[in-house]
mmCIF file of C-alpha atoms and ligand atoms in Angstrom:
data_model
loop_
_atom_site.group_PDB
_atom_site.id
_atom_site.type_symbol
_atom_site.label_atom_id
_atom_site.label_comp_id
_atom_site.label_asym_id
_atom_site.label_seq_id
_atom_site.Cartn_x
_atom_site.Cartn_y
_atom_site.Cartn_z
ATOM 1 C CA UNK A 1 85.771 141.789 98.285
ATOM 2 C CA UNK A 2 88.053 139.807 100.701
ATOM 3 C CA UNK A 3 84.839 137.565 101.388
ATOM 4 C CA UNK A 4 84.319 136.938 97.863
ATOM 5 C CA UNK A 5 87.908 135.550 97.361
ATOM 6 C CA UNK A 6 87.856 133.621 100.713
ATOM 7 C CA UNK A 7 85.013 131.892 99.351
ATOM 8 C CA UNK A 8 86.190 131.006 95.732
ATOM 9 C CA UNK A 9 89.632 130.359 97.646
ATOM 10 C CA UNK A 10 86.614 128.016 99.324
ATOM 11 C CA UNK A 11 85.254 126.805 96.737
ATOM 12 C CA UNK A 12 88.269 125.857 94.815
ATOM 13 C CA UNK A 13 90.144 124.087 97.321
ATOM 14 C CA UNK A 14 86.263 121.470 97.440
ATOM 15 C CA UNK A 15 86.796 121.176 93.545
ATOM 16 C CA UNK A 16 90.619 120.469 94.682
ATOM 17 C CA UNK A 17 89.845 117.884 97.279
ATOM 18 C CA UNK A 18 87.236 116.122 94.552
ATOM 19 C CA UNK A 19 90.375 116.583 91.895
ATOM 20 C CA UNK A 20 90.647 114.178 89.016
ATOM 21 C CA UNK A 21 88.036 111.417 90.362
ATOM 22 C CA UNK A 22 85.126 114.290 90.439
ATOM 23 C CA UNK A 23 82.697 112.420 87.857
ATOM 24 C CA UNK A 24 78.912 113.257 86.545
ATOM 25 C CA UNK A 25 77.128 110.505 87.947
ATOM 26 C CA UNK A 26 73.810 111.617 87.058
ATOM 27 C CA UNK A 27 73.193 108.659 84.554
ATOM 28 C CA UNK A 28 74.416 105.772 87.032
ATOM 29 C CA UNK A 29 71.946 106.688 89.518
ATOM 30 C CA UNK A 30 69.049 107.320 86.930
ATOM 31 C CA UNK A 31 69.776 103.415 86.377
ATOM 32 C CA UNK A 32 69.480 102.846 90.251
ATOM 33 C CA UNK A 33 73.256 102.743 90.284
ATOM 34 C CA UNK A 34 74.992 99.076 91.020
ATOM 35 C CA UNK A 35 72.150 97.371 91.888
ATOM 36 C CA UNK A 36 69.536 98.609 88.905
ATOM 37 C CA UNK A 37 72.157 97.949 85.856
ATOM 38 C CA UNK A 38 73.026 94.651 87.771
ATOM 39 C CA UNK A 39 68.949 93.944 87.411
ATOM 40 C CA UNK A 40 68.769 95.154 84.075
ATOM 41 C CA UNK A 41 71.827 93.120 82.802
ATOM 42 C CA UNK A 42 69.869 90.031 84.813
ATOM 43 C CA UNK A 43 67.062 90.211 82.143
ATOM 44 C CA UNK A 44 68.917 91.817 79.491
ATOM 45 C CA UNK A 45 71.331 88.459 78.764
ATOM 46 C CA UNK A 46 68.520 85.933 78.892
ATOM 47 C CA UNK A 47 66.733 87.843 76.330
ATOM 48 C CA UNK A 48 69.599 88.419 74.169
ATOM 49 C CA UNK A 49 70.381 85.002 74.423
ATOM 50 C CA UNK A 50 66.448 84.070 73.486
ATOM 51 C CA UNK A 51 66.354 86.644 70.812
ATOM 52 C CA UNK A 52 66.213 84.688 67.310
ATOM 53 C CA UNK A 53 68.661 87.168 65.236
ATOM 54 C CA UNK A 54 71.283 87.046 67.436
ATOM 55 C CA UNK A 55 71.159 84.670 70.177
ATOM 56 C CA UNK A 56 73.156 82.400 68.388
ATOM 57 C CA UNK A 57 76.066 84.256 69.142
ATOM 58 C CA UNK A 58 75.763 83.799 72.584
ATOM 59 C CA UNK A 59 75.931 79.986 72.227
ATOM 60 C CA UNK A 60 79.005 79.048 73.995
ATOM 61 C CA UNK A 61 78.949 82.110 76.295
ATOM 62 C CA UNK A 62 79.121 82.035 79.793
ATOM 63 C CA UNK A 63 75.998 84.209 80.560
ATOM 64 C CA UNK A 64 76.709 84.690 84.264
ATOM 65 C CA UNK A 65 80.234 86.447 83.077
ATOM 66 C CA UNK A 66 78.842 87.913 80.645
ATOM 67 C CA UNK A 67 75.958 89.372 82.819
ATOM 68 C CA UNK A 68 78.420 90.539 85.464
ATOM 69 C CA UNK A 69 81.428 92.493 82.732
ATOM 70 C CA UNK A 70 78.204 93.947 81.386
ATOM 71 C CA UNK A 71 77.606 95.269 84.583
ATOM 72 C CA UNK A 72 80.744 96.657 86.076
ATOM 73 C CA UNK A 73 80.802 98.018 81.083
ATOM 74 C CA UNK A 74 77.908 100.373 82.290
ATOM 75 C CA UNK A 75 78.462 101.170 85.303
ATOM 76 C CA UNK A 76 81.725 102.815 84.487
ATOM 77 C CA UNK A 77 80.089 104.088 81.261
ATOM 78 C CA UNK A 78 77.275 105.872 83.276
ATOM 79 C CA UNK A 79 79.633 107.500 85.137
ATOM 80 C CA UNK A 80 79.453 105.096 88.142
ATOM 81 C CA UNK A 81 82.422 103.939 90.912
ATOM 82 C CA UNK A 82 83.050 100.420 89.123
ATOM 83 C CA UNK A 83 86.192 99.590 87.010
ATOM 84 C CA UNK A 84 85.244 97.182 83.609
ATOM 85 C CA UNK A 85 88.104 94.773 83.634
ATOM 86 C CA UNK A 86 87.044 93.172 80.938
ATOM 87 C CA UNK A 87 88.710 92.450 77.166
ATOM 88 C CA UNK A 88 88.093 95.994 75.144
ATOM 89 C CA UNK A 89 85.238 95.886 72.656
ATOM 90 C CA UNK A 90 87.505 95.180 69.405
ATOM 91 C CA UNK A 91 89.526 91.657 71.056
ATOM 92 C CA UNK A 92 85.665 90.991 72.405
ATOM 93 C CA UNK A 93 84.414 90.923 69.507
ATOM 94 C CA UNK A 94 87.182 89.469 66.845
ATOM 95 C CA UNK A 95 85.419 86.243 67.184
ATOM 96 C CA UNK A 96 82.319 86.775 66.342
ATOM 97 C CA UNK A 97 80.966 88.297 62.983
ATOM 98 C CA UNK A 98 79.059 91.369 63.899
ATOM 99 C CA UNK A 99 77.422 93.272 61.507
ATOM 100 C CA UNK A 100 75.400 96.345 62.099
ATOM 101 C CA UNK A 101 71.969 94.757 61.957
ATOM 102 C CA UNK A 102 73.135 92.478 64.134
ATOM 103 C CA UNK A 103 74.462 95.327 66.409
ATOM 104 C CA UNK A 104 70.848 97.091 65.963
ATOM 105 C CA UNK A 105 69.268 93.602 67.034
ATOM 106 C CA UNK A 106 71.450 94.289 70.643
ATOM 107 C CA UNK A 107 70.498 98.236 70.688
ATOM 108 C CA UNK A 108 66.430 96.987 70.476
ATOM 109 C CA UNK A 109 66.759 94.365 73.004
ATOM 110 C CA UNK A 110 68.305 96.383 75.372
ATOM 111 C CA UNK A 111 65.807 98.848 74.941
ATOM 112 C CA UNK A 112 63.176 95.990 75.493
ATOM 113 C CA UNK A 113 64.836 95.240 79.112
ATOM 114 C CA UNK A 114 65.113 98.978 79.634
ATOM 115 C CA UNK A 115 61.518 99.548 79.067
ATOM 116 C CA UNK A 116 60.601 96.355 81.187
ATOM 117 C CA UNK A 117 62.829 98.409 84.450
ATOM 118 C CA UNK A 118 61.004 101.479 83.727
ATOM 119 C CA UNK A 119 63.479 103.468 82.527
ATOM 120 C CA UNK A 120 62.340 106.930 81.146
ATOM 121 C CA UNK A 121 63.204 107.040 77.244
ATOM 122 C CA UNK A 122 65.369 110.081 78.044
ATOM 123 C CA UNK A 123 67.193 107.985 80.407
ATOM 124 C CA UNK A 124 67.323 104.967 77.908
ATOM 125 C CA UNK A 125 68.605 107.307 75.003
ATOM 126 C CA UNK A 126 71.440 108.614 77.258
ATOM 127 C CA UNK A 127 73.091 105.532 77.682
ATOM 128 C CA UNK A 128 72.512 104.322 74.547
ATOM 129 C CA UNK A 129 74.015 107.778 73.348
ATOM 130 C CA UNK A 130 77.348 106.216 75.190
ATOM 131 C CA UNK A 131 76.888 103.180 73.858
ATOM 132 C CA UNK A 132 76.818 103.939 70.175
ATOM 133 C CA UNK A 133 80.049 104.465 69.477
ATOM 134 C CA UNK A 134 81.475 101.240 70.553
ATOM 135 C CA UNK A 135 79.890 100.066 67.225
ATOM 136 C CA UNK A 136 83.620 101.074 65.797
ATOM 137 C CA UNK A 137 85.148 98.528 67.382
ATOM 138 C CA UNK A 138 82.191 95.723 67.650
ATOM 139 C CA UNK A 139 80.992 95.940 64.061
ATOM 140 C CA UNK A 140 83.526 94.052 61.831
ATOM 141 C CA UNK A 141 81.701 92.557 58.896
ATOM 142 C CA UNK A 142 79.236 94.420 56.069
HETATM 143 C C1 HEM B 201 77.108 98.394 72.513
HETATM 144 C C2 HEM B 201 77.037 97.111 72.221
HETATM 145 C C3 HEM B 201 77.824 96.041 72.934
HETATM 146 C C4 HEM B 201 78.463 96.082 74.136
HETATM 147 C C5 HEM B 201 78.542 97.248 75.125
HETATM 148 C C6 HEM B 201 79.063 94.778 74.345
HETATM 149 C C7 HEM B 201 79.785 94.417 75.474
HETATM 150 C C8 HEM B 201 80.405 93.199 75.651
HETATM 151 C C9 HEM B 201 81.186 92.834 76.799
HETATM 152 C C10 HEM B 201 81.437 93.723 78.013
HETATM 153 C C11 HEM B 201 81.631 91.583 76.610
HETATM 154 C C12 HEM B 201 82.474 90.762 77.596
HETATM 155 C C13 HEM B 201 83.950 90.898 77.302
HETATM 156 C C14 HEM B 201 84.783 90.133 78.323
HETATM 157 O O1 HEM B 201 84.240 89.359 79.114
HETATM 158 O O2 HEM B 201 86.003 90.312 78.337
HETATM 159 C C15 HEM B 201 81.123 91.141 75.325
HETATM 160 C C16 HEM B 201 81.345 89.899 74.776
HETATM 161 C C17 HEM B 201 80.678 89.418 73.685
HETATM 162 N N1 HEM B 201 79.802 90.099 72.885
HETATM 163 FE FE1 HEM B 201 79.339 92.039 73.035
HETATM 164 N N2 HEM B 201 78.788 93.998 73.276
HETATM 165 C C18 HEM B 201 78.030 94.715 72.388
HETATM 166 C C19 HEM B 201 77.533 94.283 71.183
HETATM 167 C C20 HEM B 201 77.553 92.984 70.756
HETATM 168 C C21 HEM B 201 76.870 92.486 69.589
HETATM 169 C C22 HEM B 201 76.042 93.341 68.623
HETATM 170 C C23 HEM B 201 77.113 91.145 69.517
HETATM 171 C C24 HEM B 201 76.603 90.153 68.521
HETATM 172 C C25 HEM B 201 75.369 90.143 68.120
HETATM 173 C C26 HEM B 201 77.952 90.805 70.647
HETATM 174 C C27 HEM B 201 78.425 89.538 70.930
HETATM 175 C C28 HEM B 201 79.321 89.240 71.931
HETATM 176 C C29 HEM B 201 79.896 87.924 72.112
HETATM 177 C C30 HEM B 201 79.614 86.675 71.268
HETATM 178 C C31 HEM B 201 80.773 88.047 73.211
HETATM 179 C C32 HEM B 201 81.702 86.971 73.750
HETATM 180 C C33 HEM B 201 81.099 86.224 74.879
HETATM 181 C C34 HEM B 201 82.012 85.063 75.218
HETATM 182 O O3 HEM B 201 83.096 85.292 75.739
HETATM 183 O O4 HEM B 201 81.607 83.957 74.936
HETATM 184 N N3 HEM B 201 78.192 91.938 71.374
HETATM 185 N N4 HEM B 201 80.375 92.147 74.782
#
């Protein structure tokens, strides 16, 4: 008995020491952490920026900034050690007239650059499960 509560007194005191920053990581390193979503983002932009729906948004972007917030947006969103210091999504987006199509346009091109990594679709669908909701704040015209 004493055993058992030395080691949950064991076991607790690990979860203790990991405390508030213990995180599921699982989906950052199914993207090859850092350096995968920084390759992804690397062909994601340019074809976003190619892509004839909504490239034209991306006219007077800077595409190297943009590649690089992207990157820190999903690492921290895939459960990775990076901090997005970025504008939130609504002030990124006030600009710009999404609408949802538009935001479907981004969803399929993304999954084009995810497919073109390798990602497994189970992989894909998990961050774009995280994603998703963002389309609150990003969408702001019918
Ligand atoms: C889940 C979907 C999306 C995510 C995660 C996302 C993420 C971001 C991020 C991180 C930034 C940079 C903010 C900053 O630097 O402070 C940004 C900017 C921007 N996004 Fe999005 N975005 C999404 C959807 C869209 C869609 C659907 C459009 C339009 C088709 C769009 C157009 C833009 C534009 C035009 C900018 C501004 C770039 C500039 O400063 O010139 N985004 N987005």
């Amino acid at each position: 008995m004493k055993s058992v509560f030395i080691g949950l007194a064991y076991a607790l005191a690990a979860l203790g020491a990991l405390g508030q920053t213990a995180r599921d990581d699982s989906l950052y390193r199914a993207f090859g952490g850092k350096p995968g979503l920084a390759r992804l983002m690397a062909d994601f932009v340019p074809r976003l920026r190619a892509d004839a729906r909504i490239g034209h948004f991306f006219e007077e972007t800077k595409l190297s900034e943009l590649q690089a917030q992207l990157t820190d947006q999903l690492c921290a969103v895939s459960g990775g050690p990076c901090q997005y210091e970025g504008a939130n999504m609504k002030d990124a987006h006030a600009e710009s007239k999404v609408r949802k199509a538009d935001f479907n346009a981004l969803v399929e091109v993304l999954q084009q650059a995810m497919d073109a990594q390798g990602i497994a679709f189970t992989t894909q669908n998990r961050m774009l499960a995280r994603l998703a909701p963002m389309h609150r704040d990003i969408v702001n015209t019918r």
